[in-house]
Short mmCIF file of C-alpha atoms in Angstrom, two decimals:
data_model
loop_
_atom_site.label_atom_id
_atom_site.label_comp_id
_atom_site.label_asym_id
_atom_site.label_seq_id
_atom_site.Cartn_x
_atom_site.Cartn_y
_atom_site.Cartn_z
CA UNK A 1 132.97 319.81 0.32
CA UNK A 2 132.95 323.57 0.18
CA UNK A 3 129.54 325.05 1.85
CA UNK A 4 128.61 322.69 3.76
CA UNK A 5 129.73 321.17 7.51
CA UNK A 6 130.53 317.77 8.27
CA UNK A 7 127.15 317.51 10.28
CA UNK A 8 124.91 318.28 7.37
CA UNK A 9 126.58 316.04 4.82
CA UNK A 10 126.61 313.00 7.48
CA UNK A 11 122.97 314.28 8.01
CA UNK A 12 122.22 314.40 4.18
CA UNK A 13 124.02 311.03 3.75
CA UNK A 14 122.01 309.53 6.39
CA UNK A 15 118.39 310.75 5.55
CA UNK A 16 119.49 309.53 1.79
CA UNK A 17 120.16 306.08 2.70
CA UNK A 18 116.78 306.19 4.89
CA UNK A 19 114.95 307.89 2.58
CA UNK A 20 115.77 305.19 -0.13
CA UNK A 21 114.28 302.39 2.32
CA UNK A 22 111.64 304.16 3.19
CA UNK A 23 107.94 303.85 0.53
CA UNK A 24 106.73 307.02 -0.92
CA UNK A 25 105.05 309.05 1.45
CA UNK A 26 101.10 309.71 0.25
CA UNK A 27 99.27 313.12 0.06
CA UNK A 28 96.09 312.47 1.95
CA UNK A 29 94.28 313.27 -0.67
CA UNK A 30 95.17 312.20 -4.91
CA UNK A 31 96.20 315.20 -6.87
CA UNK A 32 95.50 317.59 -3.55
CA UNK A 33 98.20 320.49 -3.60
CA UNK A 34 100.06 319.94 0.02
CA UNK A 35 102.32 322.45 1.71
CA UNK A 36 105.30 320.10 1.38
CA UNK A 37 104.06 318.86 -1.75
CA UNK A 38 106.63 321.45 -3.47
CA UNK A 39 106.37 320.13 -7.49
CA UNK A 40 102.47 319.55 -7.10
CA UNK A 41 102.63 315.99 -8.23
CA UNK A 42 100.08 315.13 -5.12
CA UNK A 43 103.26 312.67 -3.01
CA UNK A 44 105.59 314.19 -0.70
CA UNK A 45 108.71 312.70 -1.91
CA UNK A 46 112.50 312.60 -2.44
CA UNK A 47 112.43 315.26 -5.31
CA UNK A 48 110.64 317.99 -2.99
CA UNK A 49 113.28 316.95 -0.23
CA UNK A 50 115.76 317.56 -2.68
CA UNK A 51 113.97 320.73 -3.81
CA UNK A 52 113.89 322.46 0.05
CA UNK A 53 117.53 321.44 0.14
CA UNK A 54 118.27 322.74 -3.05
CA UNK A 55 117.40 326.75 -1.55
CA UNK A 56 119.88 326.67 1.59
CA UNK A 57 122.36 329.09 1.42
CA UNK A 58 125.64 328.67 2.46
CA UNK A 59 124.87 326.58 5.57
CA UNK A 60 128.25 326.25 6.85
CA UNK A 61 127.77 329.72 8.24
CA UNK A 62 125.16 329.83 9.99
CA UNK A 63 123.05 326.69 11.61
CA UNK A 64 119.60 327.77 10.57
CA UNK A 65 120.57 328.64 6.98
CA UNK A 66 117.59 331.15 5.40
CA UNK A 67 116.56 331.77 2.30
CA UNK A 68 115.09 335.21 2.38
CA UNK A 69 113.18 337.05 0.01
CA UNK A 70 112.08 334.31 -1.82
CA UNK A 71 110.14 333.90 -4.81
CA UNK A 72 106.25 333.17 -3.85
CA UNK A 73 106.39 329.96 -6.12
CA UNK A 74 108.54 328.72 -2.98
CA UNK A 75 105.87 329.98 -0.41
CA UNK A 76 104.65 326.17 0.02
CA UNK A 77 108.19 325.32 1.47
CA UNK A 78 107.95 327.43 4.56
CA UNK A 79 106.48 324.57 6.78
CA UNK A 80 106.39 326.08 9.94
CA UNK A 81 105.35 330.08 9.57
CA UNK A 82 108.02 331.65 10.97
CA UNK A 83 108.64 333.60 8.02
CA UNK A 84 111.61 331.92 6.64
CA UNK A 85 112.53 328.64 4.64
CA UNK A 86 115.00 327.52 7.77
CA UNK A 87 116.29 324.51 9.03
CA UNK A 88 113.05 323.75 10.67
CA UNK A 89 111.02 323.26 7.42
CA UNK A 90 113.80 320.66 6.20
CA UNK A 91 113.56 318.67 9.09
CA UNK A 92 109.84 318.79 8.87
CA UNK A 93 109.88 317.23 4.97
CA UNK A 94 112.24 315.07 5.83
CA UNK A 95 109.95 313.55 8.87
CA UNK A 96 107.32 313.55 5.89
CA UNK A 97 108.73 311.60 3.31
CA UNK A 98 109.73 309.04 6.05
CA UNK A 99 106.69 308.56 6.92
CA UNK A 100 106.20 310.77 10.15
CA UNK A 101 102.95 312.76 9.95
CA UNK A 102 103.00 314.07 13.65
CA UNK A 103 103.10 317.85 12.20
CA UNK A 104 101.28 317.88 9.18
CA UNK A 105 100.44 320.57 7.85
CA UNK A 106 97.48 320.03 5.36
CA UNK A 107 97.06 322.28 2.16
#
């Protein structure tokens, strides 16, 4: 697959088939706007997941893949305040849709 290393799609494959056994992770709060929470529906989910993943560029060159510049409307994705929407912030949602809300982040 063009764009993308052997790691991340064995990575992607493997957080799909968890996240699909995994229940819906739950805002803390119904209808509260989370950073994570990327389509506002009040759930940190699949389709955010799918949403951070969606803004990686070209991630076979270069391990922590950024998306600079980025439209505000994707401020909320930048999980860890370092400025960029990075590997870090992917791993993060992904902890939060299975269920691991060690580094939450609130809204």
């Amino acid at each position: 697959m063009k764009g993308f290393t052997k790691l991340t799609l064995i990575g992607g494959i493997f957080l799909t088939a968890l996240l699909m056994a995994v229940p819906t992770a739950k805002a803390q709060l119904a209808g509260a706007y989370y950073w994570g929470d990327l389509n506002g529906n009040g759930v940190i989910d699949l389709p955010d997941y799918t949403g951070l993943s969606g803004v990686f560029v070209n991630p076979a060159t270069n391990d922590t893949a950024t998306y600079v510049n980025y439209p505000k409307s994707r401020y909320r994705q930048e999980l860890n305040g370092n400025g960029l929407i990075d590997m870090p912030d992917f791993n993060q949602l992904g902890g939060w849709v299975s269920g691991n809300y060690s580094n939450l982040a609130g809204n």
